[in-house]
Coordinates of C-alpha atoms and ligand atoms in Angstrom, one line a residue:
M1 CA 17.9 0.7 19.6
K2 CA 20.7 1.6 17.2
S3 CA 22.3 5.0 17.2
I4 CA 23.0 7.0 14.0
A5 CA 26.7 6.2 14.5
D6 CA 26.0 2.4 14.8
I7 CA 24.1 2.3 11.6
S8 CA 26.5 4.6 9.7
A9 CA 29.3 2.2 10.7
Q10 CA 27.4 -0.8 9.4
L11 CA 26.7 0.6 5.9
Q12 CA 29.4 0.3 3.4
G13 CA 30.4 3.6 1.7
Y14 CA 28.1 5.6 3.9
D15 CA 28.5 9.3 3.0
P16 CA 26.0 11.7 4.5
Q17 CA 27.0 14.3 2.0
A18 CA 26.1 12.1 -1.0
L19 CA 23.6 9.3 -0.2
S20 CA 21.8 7.4 -2.9
A21 CA 18.0 6.9 -2.5
D22 CA 18.6 3.1 -2.0
A23 CA 21.1 3.8 0.8
V24 CA 18.5 6.1 2.5
N25 CA 15.9 3.3 2.5
E26 CA 18.5 0.9 3.8
F27 CA 19.5 3.2 6.6
L28 CA 15.9 3.9 7.6
A29 CA 15.1 0.2 7.5
R30 CA 17.8 -0.3 10.2
L31 CA 16.8 2.8 12.2
V32 CA 13.1 2.1 12.7
E33 CA 11.5 -0.7 14.7
P34 CA 7.9 -1.9 14.5
V35 CA 5.4 -0.9 17.1
T36 CA 4.7 -3.9 19.4
Q37 CA 1.4 -3.0 21.0
T38 CA -1.6 -4.6 19.4
E39 CA -5.4 -4.4 19.8
S40 CA -8.4 -6.3 18.6
V41 CA -10.8 -4.4 16.3
G42 CA -14.0 -5.2 14.5
I43 CA -13.7 -5.8 10.7
F44 CA -15.0 -2.4 9.7
D45 CA -12.3 -0.7 11.8
A46 CA -9.7 -3.1 10.4
L47 CA -9.5 -1.6 6.9
D48 CA -5.9 -0.5 6.2
R49 CA -4.6 -1.7 9.5
V50 CA -1.8 -4.2 9.8
L51 CA -2.4 -7.7 11.0
A52 CA -0.5 -8.4 14.3
Q53 CA -0.6 -12.2 14.0
D54 CA -1.0 -14.9 11.4
L55 CA -4.7 -15.6 11.1
I56 CA -5.3 -19.3 11.2
S57 CA -8.4 -20.5 9.5
P58 CA -10.7 -22.2 12.0
I59 CA -12.7 -23.7 9.1
S60 CA -12.4 -24.7 5.5
V61 CA -13.9 -22.3 3.0
P62 CA -15.9 -23.5 1.3
A63 CA -16.9 -26.0 4.0
H64 CA -18.1 -28.6 1.4
D65 CA -17.7 -29.5 -2.2
N66 CA -20.4 -27.4 -3.9
S67 CA -21.8 -26.4 -7.2
A68 CA -20.4 -23.4 -9.1
M69 CA -23.4 -23.2 -11.4
D70 CA -27.1 -23.7 -11.6
G71 CA -27.6 -27.0 -13.4
Y72 CA -27.6 -30.7 -12.9
A73 CA -25.1 -32.7 -10.7
L74 CA -24.0 -36.0 -12.0
D75 CA -21.3 -38.7 -11.7
G76 CA -18.5 -37.6 -13.9
A77 CA -17.7 -41.3 -14.7
L78 CA -20.8 -41.3 -17.0
L79 CA -18.9 -38.9 -19.4
K80 CA -16.3 -41.6 -20.2
S81 CA -18.5 -43.0 -23.0
G82 CA -17.9 -39.8 -25.0
G83 CA -21.4 -39.8 -26.4
A84 CA -24.6 -37.9 -25.5
I85 CA -26.1 -39.1 -22.2
E86 CA -29.7 -39.0 -20.9
L87 CA -30.4 -38.8 -17.2
D88 CA -33.5 -38.9 -14.9
V89 CA -33.7 -35.9 -12.5
V90 CA -34.5 -37.4 -9.1
G91 CA -34.4 -34.3 -6.9
T92 CA -33.3 -30.8 -6.3
A93 CA -30.3 -29.6 -4.2
L94 CA -30.8 -26.0 -2.9
A95 CA -28.0 -23.7 -1.7
G96 CA -27.4 -23.9 2.0
K97 CA -29.0 -27.4 2.4
A98 CA -27.6 -30.9 2.0
W99 CA -29.8 -33.1 -0.3
Q100 CA -30.6 -36.2 1.6
G101 CA -31.6 -38.7 -1.2
S102 CA -29.5 -41.2 -3.0
V103 CA -28.6 -41.2 -6.7
G104 CA -28.5 -44.3 -8.7
P105 CA -27.0 -45.1 -12.1
G106 CA -28.6 -43.0 -14.9
E107 CA -29.8 -40.4 -12.5
C108 CA -28.9 -36.8 -11.7
V109 CA -29.9 -34.0 -9.3
K110 CA -31.0 -30.5 -10.2
I111 CA -28.6 -28.2 -8.3
M112 CA -28.3 -24.5 -7.5
T113 CA -25.1 -22.5 -7.2
G114 CA -23.5 -23.0 -3.8
A115 CA -25.5 -26.2 -3.0
I116 CA -23.6 -29.0 -1.4
M117 CA -22.7 -31.7 -4.0
P118 CA -24.8 -34.8 -3.3
A119 CA -22.8 -37.9 -2.3
G120 CA -21.2 -39.7 -5.2
L121 CA -21.7 -36.7 -7.7
D122 CA -18.7 -34.7 -8.8
T123 CA -19.7 -32.8 -11.9
V124 CA -22.3 -30.2 -12.8
V125 CA -23.7 -29.6 -16.3
P126 CA -24.8 -25.9 -16.5
Q127 CA -28.6 -25.5 -17.0
E128 CA -28.1 -23.9 -20.4
F129 CA -26.3 -27.0 -21.8
A130 CA -28.9 -29.5 -20.6
Q131 CA -31.7 -30.2 -23.0
A132 CA -35.2 -31.4 -21.9
A133 CA -35.7 -35.1 -22.8
G134 CA -39.2 -35.6 -21.4
D135 CA -40.6 -35.2 -17.9
H136 CA -37.8 -35.1 -15.3
R137 CA -35.3 -36.2 -17.9
I138 CA -32.4 -34.3 -19.5
R139 CA -30.1 -34.9 -22.4
I140 CA -26.5 -33.8 -22.3
P141 CA -24.9 -33.3 -25.7
P142 CA -21.4 -34.9 -26.2
K143 CA -18.0 -33.1 -25.6
L144 CA -19.4 -30.3 -23.4
L145 CA -18.1 -31.5 -20.1
Q146 CA -15.1 -33.0 -18.3
P147 CA -15.5 -34.9 -15.0
G148 CA -15.2 -32.4 -12.1
D149 CA -16.4 -29.4 -14.1
N150 CA -18.3 -26.6 -12.3
R151 CA -17.6 -28.0 -8.9
R152 CA -15.9 -26.0 -6.1
L153 CA -13.8 -28.1 -3.8
K154 CA -14.0 -28.0 -0.1
G155 CA -11.1 -25.8 1.2
E156 CA -10.1 -24.5 -2.2
D157 CA -10.2 -20.9 -0.9
L158 CA -9.0 -21.5 2.7
R159 CA -7.9 -24.7 4.4
E160 CA -8.7 -25.4 8.0
G161 CA -5.6 -25.0 10.2
A162 CA -3.6 -23.1 7.5
P163 CA -2.8 -19.4 7.7
A164 CA -5.5 -17.4 5.8
L165 CA -3.6 -14.1 6.2
K166 CA 0.0 -13.5 7.4
R167 CA 1.1 -11.2 10.1
G168 CA 2.3 -7.9 8.6
E169 CA -0.3 -7.8 5.9
R170 CA -2.3 -4.6 5.5
L171 CA -6.0 -5.3 5.6
T172 CA -7.5 -4.4 2.2
P173 CA -11.2 -4.6 1.5
A174 CA -10.6 -8.1 0.0
A175 CA -8.7 -9.2 3.2
C176 CA -11.6 -7.8 5.4
G177 CA -14.0 -10.0 3.3
L178 CA -11.7 -13.0 3.8
V179 CA -11.7 -12.5 7.6
A180 CA -15.5 -12.3 7.5
S181 CA -15.7 -15.5 5.4
L182 CA -14.0 -17.3 8.3
G183 CA -16.8 -16.2 10.7
M184 CA -14.4 -13.9 12.7
P185 CA -16.0 -10.6 13.8
S186 CA -12.7 -9.1 14.9
V187 CA -9.0 -9.2 14.1
P188 CA -5.7 -8.6 16.0
V189 CA -4.0 -5.5 14.5
V190 CA -1.0 -3.4 15.4
R191 CA -2.0 -0.2 17.2
R192 CA -2.1 2.9 15.0
L193 CA 1.1 4.8 14.5
R194 CA 1.1 8.3 16.1
V195 CA 2.8 10.9 14.0
A196 CA 3.4 14.5 14.9
Y197 CA 3.8 17.1 12.2
F198 CA 4.8 20.7 12.1
S199 CA 6.1 23.2 9.6
T200 CA 9.0 25.5 10.3
G201 CA 10.2 28.7 8.7
D202 CA 9.6 32.4 9.6
E203 CA 8.3 33.1 6.1
I204 CA 5.5 30.5 6.5
L205 CA 2.0 31.7 7.2
S206 CA -0.8 29.8 8.7
L207 CA -4.1 30.0 7.0
G208 CA -6.1 32.9 8.3
E209 CA -3.0 35.1 8.7
P210 CA -2.9 38.1 6.4
A211 CA -0.6 37.8 3.4
R212 CA 2.6 39.7 3.6
E213 CA 5.4 40.3 1.2
G214 CA 7.9 37.4 0.9
A215 CA 5.7 35.1 3.0
V216 CA 4.0 31.9 1.7
Y217 CA 1.0 30.0 3.0
D218 CA 1.8 26.7 4.7
S219 CA 0.9 24.1 2.1
N220 CA 3.2 21.4 3.5
R221 CA 1.0 20.8 6.5
Y222 CA -1.8 19.8 4.2
T223 CA 0.1 17.6 1.9
A224 CA 2.0 15.8 4.6
I225 CA -1.0 15.3 6.8
G226 CA -3.1 14.1 3.9
L227 CA -0.4 11.5 3.1
L228 CA -0.3 10.5 6.7
K229 CA -4.0 10.0 6.9
R230 CA -3.9 7.9 3.7
L231 CA -1.5 5.7 5.6
G232 CA -3.9 5.4 8.5
C233 CA -1.7 7.2 11.0
E234 CA -3.1 9.1 14.0
V235 CA -1.9 12.6 13.2
I236 CA -0.8 15.1 15.9
D237 CA -1.1 18.4 14.0
M238 CA 1.1 21.1 15.5
G239 CA 0.7 23.7 12.7
V240 CA 3.5 26.2 12.1
V241 CA 6.2 26.6 14.7
R242 CA 8.0 30.0 14.6
D243 CA 11.7 30.2 14.3
E244 CA 12.5 30.8 18.0
P245 CA 14.6 28.4 20.0
E246 CA 12.2 28.2 22.9
L247 CA 9.2 27.5 20.7
L248 CA 11.1 24.9 18.6
E249 CA 12.4 23.2 21.7
A250 CA 9.0 23.0 23.2
A251 CA 7.5 21.7 20.0
F252 CA 10.1 19.0 19.5
M253 CA 9.8 17.9 23.2
Q254 CA 6.0 17.8 23.1
A255 CA 6.1 15.8 19.8
A256 CA 8.7 13.4 21.2
R257 CA 6.5 12.6 24.2
A258 CA 3.3 12.1 22.2
A259 CA 4.4 10.5 19.0
D260 CA 6.2 7.5 17.5
A261 CA 7.5 9.7 14.7
I262 CA 8.0 13.4 14.2
I263 CA 7.8 15.0 10.7
T264 CA 8.9 18.5 10.1
S265 CA 9.3 20.6 6.9
G266 CA 11.8 23.3 6.2
G267 CA 15.0 24.5 7.9
V268 CA 17.3 21.5 7.0
S269 CA 19.1 22.9 3.9
V270 CA 22.6 24.1 3.9
G271 CA 22.1 27.8 3.9
E272 CA 19.5 27.9 6.6
A273 CA 19.6 30.9 8.9
D274 CA 17.0 29.5 11.3
Y275 CA 17.2 27.4 14.5
T276 CA 15.6 24.2 13.3
K277 CA 18.8 22.2 12.6
A278 CA 20.5 23.5 15.7
M279 CA 17.6 22.4 17.8
M280 CA 17.4 18.9 16.2
K281 CA 21.1 18.6 16.9
K282 CA 20.7 19.7 20.5
L283 CA 17.8 17.5 21.4
G284 CA 18.4 14.3 19.5
D285 CA 20.7 11.9 17.7
V286 CA 20.3 13.2 14.2
A287 CA 22.1 12.9 10.8
F288 CA 21.9 15.7 8.3
W289 CA 22.0 14.3 4.8
K290 CA 22.4 15.4 1.2
I291 CA 20.7 12.9 -0.9
A292 CA 21.6 12.3 -4.6
M293 CA 18.0 13.0 -5.7
R294 CA 15.8 15.6 -7.4
P295 CA 13.6 17.1 -6.1
G296 CA 14.7 16.9 -2.5
R297 CA 18.3 16.6 -1.4
P298 CA 18.5 17.9 2.2
M299 CA 16.9 15.8 4.9
A300 CA 17.5 15.3 8.6
V301 CA 16.9 11.8 10.1
G302 CA 17.3 10.4 13.6
R303 CA 15.7 10.2 17.0
I304 CA 14.5 12.7 19.5
G305 CA 13.8 10.9 22.7
P306 CA 12.0 7.7 21.7
A307 CA 10.5 9.2 18.5
I308 CA 11.9 8.9 15.0
L309 CA 12.6 12.2 13.3
F310 CA 12.1 12.9 9.6
G311 CA 13.2 16.5 8.9
L312 CA 12.0 17.1 5.4
P313 CA 13.0 19.9 3.1
G314 CA 10.7 22.9 2.7
N315 CA 9.9 22.9 -0.9
P316 CA 6.3 21.6 -1.4
V317 CA 7.1 18.9 -4.0
A318 CA 10.3 17.9 -2.3
V319 CA 8.2 17.2 0.9
M320 CA 5.8 14.9 -1.0
V321 CA 8.6 13.1 -2.9
T322 CA 10.8 12.5 0.1
F323 CA 7.7 11.4 2.0
L324 CA 6.8 8.9 -0.8
A325 CA 10.3 7.6 -1.4
F326 CA 11.5 7.3 2.2
V327 CA 9.1 8.3 5.0
R328 CA 6.2 6.2 3.8
P329 CA 8.2 2.9 3.6
A330 CA 9.8 3.7 7.0
L331 CA 6.4 4.4 8.6
L332 CA 5.0 1.2 7.1
R333 CA 7.8 -0.8 8.7
M334 CA 7.0 0.9 12.0
M335 CA 3.4 -0.1 11.5
G336 CA 4.6 -3.7 11.2
C337 CA 4.2 -4.0 7.5
E338 CA 6.6 -6.5 5.8
D339 CA 6.2 -5.2 2.3
A340 CA 7.0 -1.6 2.6
Q341 CA 8.2 -0.5 -0.8
P342 CA 5.6 0.8 -3.3
P343 CA 5.2 -1.3 -6.4
L344 CA 6.5 0.3 -9.6
L345 CA 4.9 -0.2 -13.0
Q346 CA 6.6 0.2 -16.3
A347 CA 5.4 2.6 -19.1
R348 CA 7.0 3.9 -22.3
S349 CA 8.1 7.5 -22.1
A350 CA 6.1 9.7 -24.5
E351 CA 8.9 12.2 -24.5
A352 CA 12.7 12.6 -24.2
I353 CA 13.7 13.3 -20.6
R354 CA 17.1 14.7 -19.7
K355 CA 18.6 12.9 -16.7
K356 CA 22.0 13.0 -15.1
A357 CA 23.4 9.6 -14.0
G358 CA 24.4 9.6 -10.3
R359 CA 21.2 10.7 -8.7
T360 CA 17.6 9.5 -8.6
E361 CA 15.1 11.8 -10.2
Y362 CA 11.3 11.8 -9.6
Q363 CA 9.3 13.4 -12.3
R364 CA 5.6 14.1 -12.1
G365 CA 3.9 12.1 -14.8
V366 CA 0.6 11.1 -16.2
V367 CA 0.2 7.5 -17.2
T368 CA -2.3 6.7 -20.0
R369 CA -3.2 3.8 -22.2
A370 CA -2.1 4.1 -25.8
A371 CA -4.2 2.9 -28.8
D372 CA -2.2 -0.4 -28.9
G373 CA -3.1 -1.0 -25.2
S374 CA 0.4 -0.4 -23.8
L375 CA 1.1 2.2 -21.1
R376 CA 2.5 5.6 -21.9
V377 CA 3.7 8.3 -19.6
R378 CA 4.3 12.0 -20.1
T379 CA 5.6 14.6 -17.7
T380 CA 3.2 17.3 -16.4
G381 CA 5.4 20.2 -17.4
N382 CA 7.1 22.5 -14.9
Q383 CA 9.1 20.2 -12.6
G384 CA 10.2 22.9 -10.2
S385 CA 10.5 21.6 -6.7
G386 CA 8.0 24.2 -5.5
V387 CA 5.4 23.7 -8.2
L388 CA 2.4 21.9 -6.7
S389 CA 0.2 22.3 -9.7
S390 CA 2.2 19.8 -11.8
M391 CA 2.0 17.4 -8.8
V392 CA -1.8 17.8 -8.8
Q393 CA -2.0 17.0 -12.5
A394 CA 0.2 13.9 -12.1
N395 CA -1.1 10.4 -11.4
G396 CA 2.3 9.0 -10.6
L397 CA 6.0 9.7 -10.2
I398 CA 8.4 8.7 -12.9
V399 CA 11.3 7.2 -11.0
L400 CA 14.6 7.7 -13.0
H401 CA 17.0 5.5 -11.1
H402 CA 20.4 6.4 -9.7
A403 CA 22.5 5.0 -12.6
Q404 CA 20.0 5.8 -15.4
G405 CA 20.9 8.5 -18.0
N406 CA 18.9 10.4 -20.6
V407 CA 15.5 8.8 -21.6
A408 CA 14.6 8.7 -25.3
V409 CA 11.0 8.7 -26.7
G410 CA 9.6 5.2 -26.3
D411 CA 12.1 4.1 -23.6
P412 CA 10.5 2.1 -20.7
V413 CA 10.6 3.9 -17.4
D414 CA 9.4 3.0 -13.9
V415 CA 6.4 4.8 -12.4
M416 CA 5.2 4.9 -8.8
M417 CA 1.5 5.2 -9.1
F418 CA -0.4 7.5 -6.7
E419 CA -3.7 5.6 -6.7
G420 CA -4.5 4.8 -3.1
V421 CA -1.4 6.5 -1.9
I422 CA -2.0 10.2 -2.6
Ligands
AMP1 P1 13.7 25.6 3.2 O1 13.9 24.1 3.0 O2 13.3 26.0 4.5 O3 14.9 26.3 2.6 O4 12.5 26.0 2.2 C1 12.6 25.9 0.8 C2 11.5 26.6 0.1 O5 10.2 25.9 0.5 C3 11.3 28.0 0.4 O6 10.9 28.7 -0.8 C4 10.1 28.0 1.4 O7 9.4 29.3 1.4 C5 9.3 26.9 1.0 N1 8.6 26.3 2.1 C6 9.1 26.0 3.3 N2 8.2 25.5 4.1 C7 7.0 25.6 3.4 C8 5.6 25.3 3.8 N3 5.3 24.8 5.0 N4 4.7 25.5 2.9 C9 5.0 26.0 1.6 N5 6.2 26.3 1.3 C10 7.2 26.1 2.1
MG2 MG1 13.7 27.9 5.5

C-alpha cells in the first residue's frame, strides 16, 4: 500500500497546487488497488460485474461446421466448372441433427440453418437461388456461389481451450450471452465494490427539511449515488453530515470500516470555514489538490484507514465532472477492470468555444447527427458549475484538453458520451 508521499515522489513534476487532469488519473492509478475477493454468480446476476478469471472455453462454438442458410448443401468442387449445375436432392438435414446418409457425385442435401454439414459437403446454395429442375432435382445458375459459401466453421466463434473472455472484462449483455453459449450457468466475478457517500456543508438541507434562507437542498447525494449505482457499486448512503467535528469524525470512521471507498462532497475548497478538511487531515493520509480543470478544481484524495477517500468539491456539476473524469476510472480499477478510461468520440463543434490553454475544460454538450451524416456537438448553454439543468440537457461532456486553446466553428472536439454511464 503506497502512501501519498510515496506516490508524490514517484511522479515527475507533481504539484498539488496545479495538477493536470492526466496527472490526477496517473496518481489515482497508483493509489488504488483492485479488490481481491471473488464470488461465483449466475449469469443474470453477472451483468456489469467484472470477470475475476479468464474464462476458458470448454467447447468449440459452433461445435460443428453448419449451415448459415436454409438451402441445399453441396460439394464446392462442383462449382469449378463455372457453368450451371443440376443436382439430385437425396435427403434433408435438420437443425440440431446430423444427417446420416451419404452423398454421391451429382447429389445434394436440403439443409436448414444451423444443421450440421453432411460429410463431404462444404457449400450451401441459399434456397432462393436454387431453381426447381424436376422432382427432387435443383438447378443452380452459374456465378452465384464460391466454394465454402454460407457455411459456418466449427469453432469460428470460440475455440475449445482458448480464452473466451479475459479477466478484468466487464460483463455486458453480449458477454453474458457468450457465457451462456459455452453452457456455463455461472461465472467467477470480483465482489461488488462498497462505496460510502455523504454530503457535507452546514448550508445543505436533506429532503424533507423546511427550506431556509441561504440553504440549498442536497442534490449531490442523488447525482453521486446514481453514478455509483450505474457502476454497479454497493452504496452505503450516509446522507448529509453536519459540520461538527464529532459528527464528521464518526461518519468518516464508520465509512472507513464499512467501505472500500468513501466519497464526500463539499468542504474541500480553499476558503472553507468548516471542519471537513481538518478531519480528513486528522484521520487519514490525504492530499489536497488544486486541479487545472473547469468545472472542479479542489479535490481531496487519499486513504482513511483501509478505504480510499475522494473528497469532491461541493458544486453540483463539479461533483459529476470530477466523478466522471477521475473517480469512475479509479473505482473501475478497484473493481478489477483493466480498461478504465471512458472512450471519447469526435464531433465537430457547432459553435466557437473560448478555452484557456493550461487546464482541462469539460463543457456540457449535445451530440447530434448533421445532414451529411457527421457528428456535431453544441453546448447546452449556461456552463456554471452549479447549473444542473444544462447537465440534464447534455448527452455528453465535451473534453477540451489541457493544451488545447480556443475552438472555432467546425473544429473537431472530443466528447465523453453519457450513454450507459449517467
Ligand atoms: P463548497 O465546495 O463546500 O464550497 O460548495 C460549493 C457550492 O456547492 C456552494 O454553493 C454549496 O452550497 C454547493 N453545494 C455544496 N454541497 C452541495 C450539495 N450536497 N448539494 C447541492 N449543492 C451543494
Ligand atoms: Mg462548503
